[in-house]
Amino acid sequence: MKIRLELTVNEETREVLVAPHKTLLEVLREDLGLTGTKHGCELGECGTCTVLVDGAPVLSCLALPAELQGRAIATVEGMAGGGQLHPLQQAFAELGAAQCGYCTPGVLLTAQSLLSERPTPTREEIREALAGNLCRCTGYTKILDAVELASLRMAEVAR
Amino acid sequence: MMRLPPFTYVAPRTVRDAVAALREHGADAMLVAGGTDLYPNMKRRQFEPKVLVGLGGVAEMRGVRGSARDGFTIGAGTTLSALARHPDIVRHYPGLATAAGLVSSPQLRNMGTIGGNLCVDTRCNYYNQSFAWRKAIGFCMKKDGEICLVAPGSPRCWAVSSSDVAPVAWSLGAKVRLVGPAGERVIPAEALYRDDGIQYLAKQPNEILTALLLPPADGRRSAYMKLRRRGSFDFPVLGVAVSVRMDGETVREARIVLGAVASQPREATKASAALVGRQLTPEAIDAAAEAAAGPSKPLDNTDFTHPYRKKMTRVFVARALRRIAGLPVSGRVEEELA
């Protein structure tokens, strides 16, 4: 039997009618048409499906929407605003931090969460924060560079 | 897309309602908190409960209360992230904060709970595989089969206790609160575990682990070290938890507990006893570390070779004790901890 849920995704309230055993990943992609969230291992071993719940990175492949009513869910589709890329997206594009791009949405959101808590992280703090996101192209160095560049630019603007 | 098997989801708001839901659905029901251990297993069809009782909405099971003087009560639904960065836990029970912070990856620590890690399913190279893989090689006794594929002559399952927090809770002398239809009981953490890969918990299926109870800090020093291939994601293939209380320079009480070397955490009692009444000198530490390797009897059913895991028991016990003693720690300790 399907259940009716009200989810807040990228600051919009969306109503869905879904089977209770569907994960957030499935609901985002199949019921809400938000395919920016990628499915990788689907077992919690890769970080590709990361989304933010109340600002903290979690894995949508292991999250049940029934538990997330009233919580703020953020996906990569919500990052750019007003025709402008998020500074992280801009830095990733400029530095080639996305190779095949499959891990990129999850990495961007995890990095966004880090920068909101810690606007100018050290390299080690970035590595620690991204320790749950695997890049199958192994392009880690450019990812770390891009997060650093974005944090510097955002700190500049904030000043 | 790999999907969960269908189930009905029940979301109680109180422990009492959760106990009632478990009682109502009996063997058809399972408990879930963060879901980081259960859902992957359900996707691989190791569990197919008809009803899931979700504990995420039970507010009384979240949070850390207490003081260093009286001890702390940690709600079982507290996330591993919250525990790892809790200032009182970091300061007074560093071994516990370290262990919580080394579980899996940042995302999974934001979801996974302390209660979930204490009750985490045992693991084995022959068990944590897809349905197709297990079917092809022949099912093992932990799920769908008759024999143990690690030790085919054995009447029991040898799957490995893979909790980072369990050996630390044991070494600290912590207790757990279990609530069931007959009321609640508090038992020592070590009494929660059984030496069997299938029935690895002494908790009854209709009981809920609601809290971890820490004893007064009382000058206790603690440390945890974890062996795994990667610095993230991986479960422990060896965990070493050490807790020591001193009288001045002399050890008054010591407990060394090994994780991931058997189906339950294993206390190195001789090694612990060898430290009592002595100073934490390099010689005393080396002797204790040598003795601690005795009860470490890993089998060939996790990552790395089992002789290596046994050898590393001695090395990690020595490093953990040196850390507690404030002695320089040789080797790649920071990398192991990262």
Short mmCIF file of C-alpha atoms in Angstrom, two decimals:
data_model
loop_
_atom_site.label_atom_id
_atom_site.label_comp_id
_atom_site.label_asym_id
_atom_site.label_seq_id
_atom_site.Cartn_x
_atom_site.Cartn_y
_atom_site.Cartn_z
CA MET A 1 0.00 0.00 0.00
CA LYS A 2 1.28 3.45 -0.86
CA ILE A 3 1.63 6.24 1.67
CA ARG A 4 1.23 9.97 1.16
CA LEU A 5 4.23 12.06 2.18
CA GLU A 6 5.05 15.73 2.21
CA LEU A 7 8.72 16.39 1.56
CA THR A 8 10.57 19.68 1.51
CA VAL A 9 13.09 19.48 -1.30
CA ASN A 10 15.21 22.50 -2.24
CA GLU A 11 12.84 24.71 -0.23
CA GLU A 12 9.77 23.54 -2.14
CA THR A 13 7.08 21.40 -0.56
CA ARG A 14 6.35 18.36 -2.68
CA GLU A 15 3.64 15.81 -2.13
CA VAL A 16 4.28 12.22 -3.17
CA LEU A 17 2.34 8.97 -3.03
CA VAL A 18 4.91 6.17 -2.68
CA ALA A 19 5.45 2.66 -1.35
CA PRO A 20 6.93 2.86 2.17
CA HIS A 21 9.98 0.79 1.21
CA LYS A 22 11.15 3.24 -1.45
CA THR A 23 14.36 5.00 -0.42
CA LEU A 24 14.82 8.76 -0.72
CA LEU A 25 17.10 8.11 -3.71
CA GLU A 26 14.33 6.30 -5.57
CA VAL A 27 11.71 8.92 -4.68
CA LEU A 28 13.93 11.81 -5.74
CA ARG A 29 14.81 10.23 -9.07
CA GLU A 30 11.62 8.39 -9.97
CA ASP A 31 8.79 10.33 -8.33
CA LEU A 32 10.17 13.87 -8.24
CA GLY A 33 12.21 13.73 -11.46
CA LEU A 34 15.34 15.00 -9.71
CA THR A 35 17.94 12.85 -11.44
CA GLY A 36 20.87 15.03 -10.37
CA THR A 37 21.24 12.69 -7.40
CA LYS A 38 23.13 9.69 -8.80
CA HIS A 39 22.86 6.06 -7.80
CA GLY A 40 26.17 4.28 -7.30
CA CYS A 41 26.58 1.23 -5.07
CA GLU A 42 23.16 1.73 -3.40
CA LEU A 43 24.61 0.06 -0.27
CA GLY A 44 26.26 2.99 1.51
CA GLU A 45 29.74 2.30 0.22
CA CYS A 46 30.39 5.13 -2.25
CA GLY A 47 28.78 8.47 -1.31
CA THR A 48 27.51 9.18 -4.82
CA CYS A 49 23.87 9.58 -3.72
CA THR A 50 24.69 12.11 -0.97
CA VAL A 51 22.05 14.76 -0.27
CA LEU A 52 21.77 17.22 2.62
CA VAL A 53 19.17 16.81 5.34
CA ASP A 54 18.95 19.90 7.58
CA GLY A 55 22.34 20.83 6.15
CA ALA A 56 24.15 17.57 6.99
CA PRO A 57 25.30 15.08 4.33
CA VAL A 58 23.45 11.75 4.37
CA LEU A 59 23.11 8.92 1.89
CA SER A 60 19.78 8.97 0.07
CA CYS A 61 20.13 5.26 -0.85
CA LEU A 62 19.77 4.35 2.84
CA ALA A 63 17.27 7.01 3.94
CA LEU A 64 13.53 6.47 4.18
CA PRO A 65 11.35 9.42 3.09
CA ALA A 66 8.82 8.52 5.80
CA GLU A 67 11.44 9.62 8.35
CA LEU A 68 12.18 12.90 6.58
CA GLN A 69 8.88 14.76 6.59
CA GLY A 70 9.39 18.28 7.89
CA ARG A 71 13.14 18.13 7.33
CA ALA A 72 14.95 20.30 4.78
CA ILE A 73 16.24 18.09 1.95
CA ALA A 74 18.74 19.64 -0.46
CA THR A 75 19.86 18.13 -3.77
CA VAL A 76 22.34 19.37 -6.37
CA GLU A 77 19.48 20.90 -8.36
CA GLY A 78 19.07 23.48 -5.60
CA MET A 79 22.68 24.68 -5.59
CA ALA A 80 22.64 27.16 -8.46
CA GLY A 81 20.37 30.16 -8.00
CA GLY A 82 19.27 33.16 -10.06
CA GLY A 83 21.06 31.91 -13.16
CA GLN A 84 24.34 31.77 -11.23
CA LEU A 85 26.32 28.65 -10.46
CA HIS A 86 27.24 28.10 -6.81
CA PRO A 87 30.88 29.12 -6.24
CA LEU A 88 31.70 25.42 -5.70
CA GLN A 89 30.16 24.49 -9.06
CA GLN A 90 32.04 27.38 -10.72
CA ALA A 91 35.35 26.28 -9.20
CA PHE A 92 34.77 22.63 -10.16
CA ALA A 93 34.10 23.66 -13.77
CA GLU A 94 37.12 25.92 -13.96
CA LEU A 95 39.61 23.49 -12.44
CA GLY A 96 38.38 20.33 -14.14
CA ALA A 97 37.40 18.84 -10.80
CA ALA A 98 34.63 16.90 -12.52
CA GLN A 99 35.98 14.20 -14.82
CA CYS A 100 33.23 11.70 -15.63
CA GLY A 101 31.07 13.77 -13.27
CA TYR A 102 29.25 10.89 -11.64
CA CYS A 103 30.43 11.55 -8.08
CA THR A 104 30.22 15.33 -8.53
CA PRO A 105 26.71 16.05 -7.17
CA GLY A 106 27.48 14.18 -3.96
CA VAL A 107 30.89 15.81 -3.62
CA LEU A 108 29.47 19.30 -4.22
CA LEU A 109 26.79 18.88 -1.55
CA THR A 110 29.22 17.42 0.98
CA ALA A 111 31.61 20.32 0.33
CA GLN A 112 28.76 22.83 0.62
CA SER A 113 27.91 21.42 4.04
CA LEU A 114 31.56 21.65 5.11
CA LEU A 115 31.88 25.30 3.98
CA SER A 116 28.68 26.31 5.76
CA GLU A 117 30.12 24.97 9.03
CA ARG A 118 33.72 25.90 8.40
CA PRO A 119 34.12 28.61 5.76
CA THR A 120 37.92 28.34 5.40
CA PRO A 121 38.84 24.70 6.07
CA THR A 122 42.37 23.35 5.93
CA ARG A 123 43.29 20.82 3.26
CA GLU A 124 43.12 18.09 5.91
CA GLU A 125 39.64 19.15 6.99
CA ILE A 126 38.46 19.02 3.38
CA ARG A 127 39.92 15.51 3.01
CA GLU A 128 38.22 14.40 6.21
CA ALA A 129 34.86 15.89 5.17
CA LEU A 130 35.05 14.21 1.75
CA ALA A 131 36.23 10.85 3.14
CA GLY A 132 32.80 9.37 2.38
CA ASN A 133 32.75 10.29 -1.31
CA LEU A 134 34.55 8.00 -3.72
CA CYS A 135 35.61 9.33 -7.15
CA ARG A 136 35.89 6.46 -9.61
CA CYS A 137 38.13 8.59 -11.85
CA THR A 138 40.39 9.10 -8.77
CA GLY A 139 40.51 12.84 -9.52
CA TYR A 140 40.83 13.77 -5.87
CA THR A 141 43.54 16.39 -6.11
CA LYS A 142 41.51 18.66 -8.37
CA ILE A 143 38.45 18.17 -6.19
CA LEU A 144 40.41 19.33 -3.13
CA ASP A 145 41.85 22.26 -5.14
CA ALA A 146 38.37 23.30 -6.28
CA VAL A 147 36.90 23.22 -2.76
CA GLU A 148 39.82 25.37 -1.57
CA LEU A 149 39.34 27.85 -4.42
CA ALA A 150 35.62 28.12 -3.77
CA SER A 151 36.16 28.63 -0.05
CA LEU A 152 38.63 31.46 -0.74
CA ARG A 153 36.24 33.14 -3.17
CA MET A 154 33.28 32.80 -0.81
CA ALA A 155 35.35 34.19 2.09
CA GLU A 156 36.35 37.10 -0.17
CA VAL A 157 32.72 37.89 -0.97
CA ALA A 158 31.73 37.57 2.69
CA ARG A 159 34.37 40.12 3.59
CA MET B 1 18.31 0.10 -9.00
CA MET B 2 18.76 -2.21 -6.01
CA ARG B 3 15.56 -1.95 -3.99
CA LEU B 4 14.47 -2.81 -0.47
CA PRO B 5 12.03 -5.70 -0.12
CA PRO B 6 8.50 -4.42 0.66
CA PHE B 7 7.57 -3.79 4.29
CA THR B 8 5.12 -1.83 6.41
CA TYR B 9 6.70 1.04 8.30
CA VAL B 10 5.70 1.85 11.87
CA ALA B 11 7.05 5.04 13.43
CA PRO B 12 6.42 5.14 17.21
CA ARG B 13 7.13 8.33 19.16
CA THR B 14 7.89 6.73 22.52
CA VAL B 15 9.82 3.70 23.77
CA ARG B 16 6.59 2.34 25.21
CA ASP B 17 4.89 2.49 21.79
CA ALA B 18 7.94 0.93 20.15
CA VAL B 19 7.86 -1.98 22.60
CA ALA B 20 4.13 -2.38 21.93
CA ALA B 21 4.71 -2.40 18.16
CA LEU B 22 7.39 -5.09 18.52
CA ARG B 23 5.09 -7.17 20.66
CA GLU B 24 2.19 -6.79 18.23
CA HIS B 25 4.16 -7.90 15.17
CA GLY B 26 6.39 -10.48 16.84
CA ALA B 27 8.83 -12.31 14.59
CA ASP B 28 7.59 -10.39 11.52
CA ALA B 29 9.10 -7.16 12.84
CA MET B 30 12.60 -5.74 13.08
CA LEU B 31 13.90 -2.56 14.68
CA VAL B 32 15.67 0.10 12.65
CA ALA B 33 17.40 3.29 13.77
CA GLY B 34 19.87 4.83 11.29
CA GLY B 35 19.36 1.99 8.81
CA THR B 36 23.00 2.04 7.69
CA ASP B 37 23.55 -1.60 8.65
CA LEU B 38 20.06 -3.03 8.17
CA TYR B 39 19.12 -1.53 4.80
CA PRO B 40 22.17 -2.80 2.87
CA ASN B 41 21.50 -6.26 4.36
CA MET B 42 17.83 -6.01 3.38
CA LYS B 43 18.77 -4.98 -0.16
CA ARG B 44 20.92 -8.13 -0.34
CA ARG B 45 17.94 -10.08 1.06
CA GLN B 46 19.71 -11.11 4.26
CA PHE B 47 16.66 -9.79 6.11
CA GLU B 48 13.11 -9.47 4.80
CA PRO B 49 10.99 -8.22 7.72
CA LYS B 50 7.31 -7.65 6.98
CA VAL B 51 7.22 -4.77 9.46
CA LEU B 52 9.92 -2.24 10.34
CA VAL B 53 9.66 -0.39 13.63
CA GLY B 54 11.60 2.86 13.08
CA LEU B 55 13.14 4.43 16.18
CA GLY B 56 14.09 7.74 14.50
CA GLY B 57 11.08 9.55 15.94
CA VAL B 58 11.64 8.44 19.53
CA ALA B 59 12.95 11.69 21.02
CA GLU B 60 13.59 10.20 24.49
CA MET B 61 16.25 7.94 22.96
CA ARG B 62 18.40 10.83 21.72
CA GLY B 63 21.01 12.92 23.49
CA VAL B 64 23.77 12.77 26.09
CA ARG B 65 22.98 13.52 29.73
CA GLY B 66 25.02 13.41 32.93
CA SER B 67 28.35 14.56 34.29
CA ALA B 68 31.92 13.32 34.60
CA ARG B 69 31.33 12.84 38.33
CA ASP B 70 28.17 10.75 38.03
CA GLY B 71 28.67 9.21 34.61
CA PHE B 72 26.73 9.79 31.39
CA THR B 73 23.61 8.32 29.82
CA ILE B 74 23.84 8.25 26.05
CA GLY B 75 20.53 7.73 24.27
CA ALA B 76 20.83 4.82 21.84
CA GLY B 77 19.45 7.02 19.04
CA THR B 78 22.28 9.54 19.35
CA THR B 79 24.14 9.70 16.06
CA LEU B 80 27.76 8.62 15.90
CA SER B 81 28.68 12.12 14.62
CA ALA B 82 27.08 13.76 17.62
CA LEU B 83 28.85 11.39 20.00
CA ALA B 84 32.25 11.78 18.30
CA ARG B 85 32.22 15.55 18.73
CA HIS B 86 30.46 15.80 22.10
CA PRO B 87 32.86 17.90 24.24
CA ASP B 88 32.33 15.90 27.47
CA ILE B 89 32.77 12.57 25.74
CA VAL B 90 35.85 13.76 23.86
CA ARG B 91 37.36 15.01 27.12
CA HIS B 92 36.45 12.25 29.59
CA TYR B 93 36.01 9.15 27.40
CA PRO B 94 38.37 9.81 24.45
CA GLY B 95 38.40 6.12 23.48
CA LEU B 96 34.65 6.21 22.93
CA ALA B 97 34.70 9.47 20.95
CA THR B 98 37.55 8.10 18.82
CA ALA B 99 35.71 4.85 18.10
CA ALA B 100 32.46 6.65 17.19
CA GLY B 101 34.42 8.97 14.89
CA LEU B 102 36.11 6.07 13.09
CA VAL B 103 32.93 4.20 12.14
CA SER B 104 32.48 4.05 8.37
CA SER B 105 32.23 7.45 6.63
CA PRO B 106 31.03 10.97 7.58
CA GLN B 107 27.65 10.49 5.89
CA LEU B 108 27.03 7.17 7.63
CA ARG B 109 28.03 8.65 10.99
CA ASN B 110 25.42 11.38 10.44
CA MET B 111 22.81 8.62 10.05
CA GLY B 112 24.08 5.72 12.16
CA THR B 113 23.45 5.61 15.90
CA ILE B 114 25.35 4.43 18.97
CA GLY B 115 22.67 1.79 19.62
CA GLY B 116 22.93 0.59 16.04
CA ASN B 117 26.69 0.24 16.25
CA LEU B 118 26.45 -1.67 19.54
CA CYS B 119 24.00 -4.07 17.86
CA VAL B 120 25.62 -4.10 14.40
CA ASP B 121 25.30 -7.43 12.57
CA THR B 122 28.33 -9.71 12.59
CA ARG B 123 30.24 -9.83 9.31
CA CYS B 124 31.97 -12.46 7.19
CA ASN B 125 33.46 -12.64 3.70
CA TYR B 126 30.93 -15.38 2.92
CA TYR B 127 27.93 -13.47 4.27
CA ASN B 128 28.27 -9.83 3.24
CA GLN B 129 27.73 -10.59 -0.43
CA SER B 130 24.93 -10.23 -2.93
CA PHE B 131 22.22 -12.86 -3.13
CA ALA B 132 23.57 -14.08 -6.49
CA TRP B 133 27.11 -14.44 -5.08
CA ARG B 134 25.91 -16.38 -2.04
CA LYS B 135 23.72 -18.60 -4.16
CA ALA B 136 26.55 -19.36 -6.59
CA ILE B 137 29.05 -20.40 -3.90
CA GLY B 138 26.42 -22.17 -1.77
CA PHE B 139 24.63 -20.48 1.10
CA CYS B 140 26.19 -20.44 4.58
CA MET B 141 24.41 -21.19 7.87
CA LYS B 142 24.06 -17.51 8.81
CA LYS B 143 21.55 -17.13 5.99
CA ASP B 144 19.77 -19.80 3.95
CA GLY B 145 22.46 -22.52 4.26
CA GLU B 146 23.48 -25.41 6.50
CA ILE B 147 27.24 -25.13 6.99
CA CYS B 148 29.88 -22.57 7.85
CA LEU B 149 31.97 -21.86 4.76
CA VAL B 150 34.94 -20.63 6.84
CA ALA B 151 35.06 -23.76 8.99
CA PRO B 152 32.91 -26.39 7.23
CA GLY B 153 33.32 -28.93 10.04
CA SER B 154 32.13 -26.49 12.65
CA PRO B 155 28.65 -26.67 14.17
CA ARG B 156 28.61 -22.88 14.67
CA CYS B 157 28.84 -19.63 12.72
CA TRP B 158 32.10 -17.71 12.97
CA ALA B 159 30.97 -14.33 11.61
CA VAL B 160 32.93 -11.49 13.18
CA SER B 161 31.81 -8.87 15.70
CA SER B 162 32.40 -5.65 13.73
CA SER B 163 31.38 -2.89 16.14
CA ASP B 164 33.92 -0.17 16.91
CA VAL B 165 31.98 1.03 19.93
CA ALA B 166 31.35 -2.36 21.58
CA PRO B 167 34.93 -3.11 22.72
CA VAL B 168 35.22 0.43 24.06
CA ALA B 169 31.95 0.17 26.01
CA TRP B 170 33.17 -3.15 27.44
CA SER B 171 36.59 -1.75 28.41
CA LEU B 172 35.01 1.28 30.12
CA GLY B 173 32.78 -0.96 32.21
CA ALA B 174 29.71 0.66 30.64
CA LYS B 175 26.20 -0.79 30.87
CA VAL B 176 23.26 -0.90 28.49
CA ARG B 177 19.57 -0.40 29.22
CA LEU B 178 17.18 -2.87 27.60
CA VAL B 179 13.44 -2.23 27.59
CA GLY B 180 10.94 -4.98 26.81
CA PRO B 181 7.37 -6.02 27.55
CA ALA B 182 8.35 -7.11 31.08
CA GLY B 183 9.97 -3.78 31.89
CA GLU B 184 13.56 -2.63 31.76
CA ARG B 185 16.84 -4.17 32.83
CA VAL B 186 20.38 -2.82 32.93
CA ILE B 187 23.22 -5.20 32.10
CA PRO B 188 27.00 -4.77 31.70
CA ALA B 189 28.01 -4.13 28.09
CA GLU B 190 29.95 -7.41 28.03
CA ALA B 191 26.78 -9.32 28.93
CA LEU B 192 25.13 -8.01 25.74
CA TYR B 193 27.29 -10.25 23.55
CA ARG B 194 27.38 -13.98 22.85
CA ASP B 195 30.13 -15.96 21.17
CA ASP B 196 28.08 -16.97 18.14
CA GLY B 197 28.00 -15.37 14.70
CA ILE B 198 24.25 -15.77 14.34
CA GLN B 199 22.88 -15.29 17.88
CA TYR B 200 25.51 -12.68 18.72
CA LEU B 201 23.32 -10.61 21.07
CA ALA B 202 21.94 -11.62 24.47
CA LYS B 203 19.20 -9.01 23.93
CA GLN B 204 15.81 -10.63 23.39
CA PRO B 205 14.17 -9.86 20.02
CA ASN B 206 11.34 -8.06 21.82
CA GLU B 207 13.73 -5.82 23.77
CA ILE B 208 14.99 -2.41 22.68
CA LEU B 209 18.44 -1.15 23.62
CA THR B 210 17.56 2.38 24.69
CA ALA B 211 20.75 3.74 26.26
CA LEU B 212 24.45 3.26 26.93
CA LEU B 213 25.37 4.10 30.53
CA LEU B 214 28.91 5.29 31.19
CA PRO B 215 30.43 5.01 34.67
CA PRO B 216 31.91 8.10 36.38
CA ALA B 217 35.01 9.29 34.52
CA ASP B 218 37.04 9.21 37.78
CA GLY B 219 40.47 9.76 36.25
CA ARG B 220 39.92 7.07 33.66
CA ARG B 221 42.08 7.20 30.56
CA SER B 222 41.00 5.45 27.38
CA ALA B 223 42.06 4.91 23.78
CA TYR B 224 40.83 3.02 20.73
CA MET B 225 42.77 1.88 17.68
CA LYS B 226 41.30 0.44 14.51
CA LEU B 227 42.88 -1.65 11.79
CA ARG B 228 41.33 -1.50 8.33
CA ARG B 229 42.57 -1.22 4.75
CA ARG B 230 41.25 2.26 4.02
CA GLY B 231 41.09 5.23 6.37
CA SER B 232 37.34 5.54 5.74
CA PHE B 233 34.30 3.35 5.05
CA ASP B 234 35.81 0.05 6.18
CA PHE B 235 34.65 -1.97 9.15
CA PRO B 236 37.36 -2.88 11.68
CA VAL B 237 39.28 -6.09 11.06
CA LEU B 238 40.91 -5.47 14.44
CA GLY B 239 39.88 -3.01 17.13
CA VAL B 240 41.77 -2.38 20.35
CA ALA B 241 40.05 -0.61 23.25
CA VAL B 242 42.04 0.22 26.36
CA SER B 243 40.80 1.78 29.56
CA VAL B 244 43.09 2.45 32.53
CA ARG B 245 42.68 4.07 35.95
CA MET B 246 45.77 5.18 37.79
CA ASP B 247 46.81 5.69 41.43
CA GLY B 248 49.50 8.30 40.85
CA GLU B 249 52.00 6.52 38.63
CA THR B 250 50.63 3.05 39.33
CA VAL B 251 47.90 1.28 37.38
CA ARG B 252 44.91 0.64 39.63
CA GLU B 253 42.64 -0.92 37.04
CA ALA B 254 43.11 -1.83 33.38
CA ARG B 255 40.85 -3.36 30.76
CA ILE B 256 42.00 -4.27 27.27
CA VAL B 257 39.23 -5.46 24.95
CA LEU B 258 39.74 -6.64 21.37
CA GLY B 259 37.20 -6.11 18.61
CA ALA B 260 36.77 -7.96 15.32
CA VAL B 261 38.79 -11.04 16.34
CA ALA B 262 35.81 -13.24 17.23
CA SER B 263 32.01 -13.25 17.11
CA GLN B 264 31.97 -11.04 20.19
CA PRO B 265 34.45 -8.53 21.65
CA ARG B 266 37.13 -10.40 23.57
CA GLU B 267 38.75 -9.19 26.78
CA ALA B 268 42.48 -9.78 27.14
CA THR B 269 42.19 -10.54 30.84
CA LYS B 270 45.78 -11.75 31.43
CA ALA B 271 47.19 -8.69 29.70
CA SER B 272 44.95 -6.40 31.72
CA ALA B 273 45.87 -8.11 35.00
CA ALA B 274 49.58 -7.92 34.15
CA LEU B 275 49.37 -4.12 34.22
CA VAL B 276 47.70 -3.73 37.60
CA GLY B 277 50.03 -2.52 40.33
CA ARG B 278 52.73 -1.59 37.82
CA GLN B 279 53.82 1.66 36.21
CA LEU B 280 53.13 2.14 32.50
CA THR B 281 56.75 1.72 31.47
CA PRO B 282 57.72 0.64 27.94
CA GLU B 283 58.64 -2.79 29.38
CA ALA B 284 55.31 -3.26 31.17
CA ILE B 285 53.48 -2.16 28.01
CA ASP B 286 55.39 -4.60 25.80
CA ALA B 287 54.68 -7.47 28.19
CA ALA B 288 50.96 -6.64 28.28
CA ALA B 289 50.84 -6.33 24.51
CA GLU B 290 52.47 -9.75 24.13
CA ALA B 291 49.91 -11.27 26.50
CA ALA B 292 47.02 -9.54 24.69
CA ALA B 293 47.82 -11.31 21.43
CA GLY B 294 46.92 -14.64 23.10
CA PRO B 295 43.12 -14.29 23.06
CA SER B 296 43.24 -12.76 19.58
CA LYS B 297 42.27 -15.68 17.35
CA PRO B 298 40.97 -14.20 14.10
CA LEU B 299 39.82 -16.56 11.36
CA ASP B 300 40.28 -16.18 7.61
CA ASN B 301 36.93 -14.47 6.99
CA THR B 302 37.61 -10.73 6.80
CA ASP B 303 39.90 -8.40 4.88
CA PHE B 304 43.67 -8.93 5.45
CA THR B 305 45.19 -12.28 6.40
CA HIS B 306 44.36 -13.62 9.83
CA PRO B 307 48.00 -14.12 10.91
CA TYR B 308 48.57 -10.43 10.13
CA ARG B 309 45.54 -9.40 12.21
CA LYS B 310 46.85 -11.48 15.11
CA LYS B 311 50.32 -9.92 14.81
CA MET B 312 48.83 -6.45 14.70
CA THR B 313 47.01 -7.11 17.98
CA ARG B 314 50.33 -6.91 19.82
CA VAL B 315 51.36 -3.79 17.89
CA PHE B 316 48.07 -1.95 18.40
CA VAL B 317 47.76 -2.82 22.10
CA ALA B 318 51.26 -1.44 22.62
CA ARG B 319 50.44 1.72 20.70
CA ALA B 320 47.17 2.28 22.56
CA LEU B 321 48.88 1.82 25.94
CA ARG B 322 51.77 4.10 24.95
CA ARG B 323 49.26 6.75 23.97
CA ILE B 324 47.57 6.47 27.36
CA ALA B 325 50.95 6.62 29.10
CA GLY B 326 51.94 9.73 27.14
CA LEU B 327 54.90 7.89 25.58
CA PRO B 328 55.91 8.55 21.97
CA VAL B 329 53.96 6.31 19.62
CA SER B 330 55.99 4.80 16.81
CA GLY B 331 54.60 3.67 13.49
CA ARG B 332 51.85 5.20 11.46
CA VAL B 333 49.55 5.76 14.39
CA GLU B 334 48.03 8.97 13.08
CA GLU B 335 47.22 7.29 9.80
CA GLU B 336 45.63 4.35 11.58
CA LEU B 337 43.54 6.76 13.59
CA ALA B 338 42.56 8.96 10.64
#
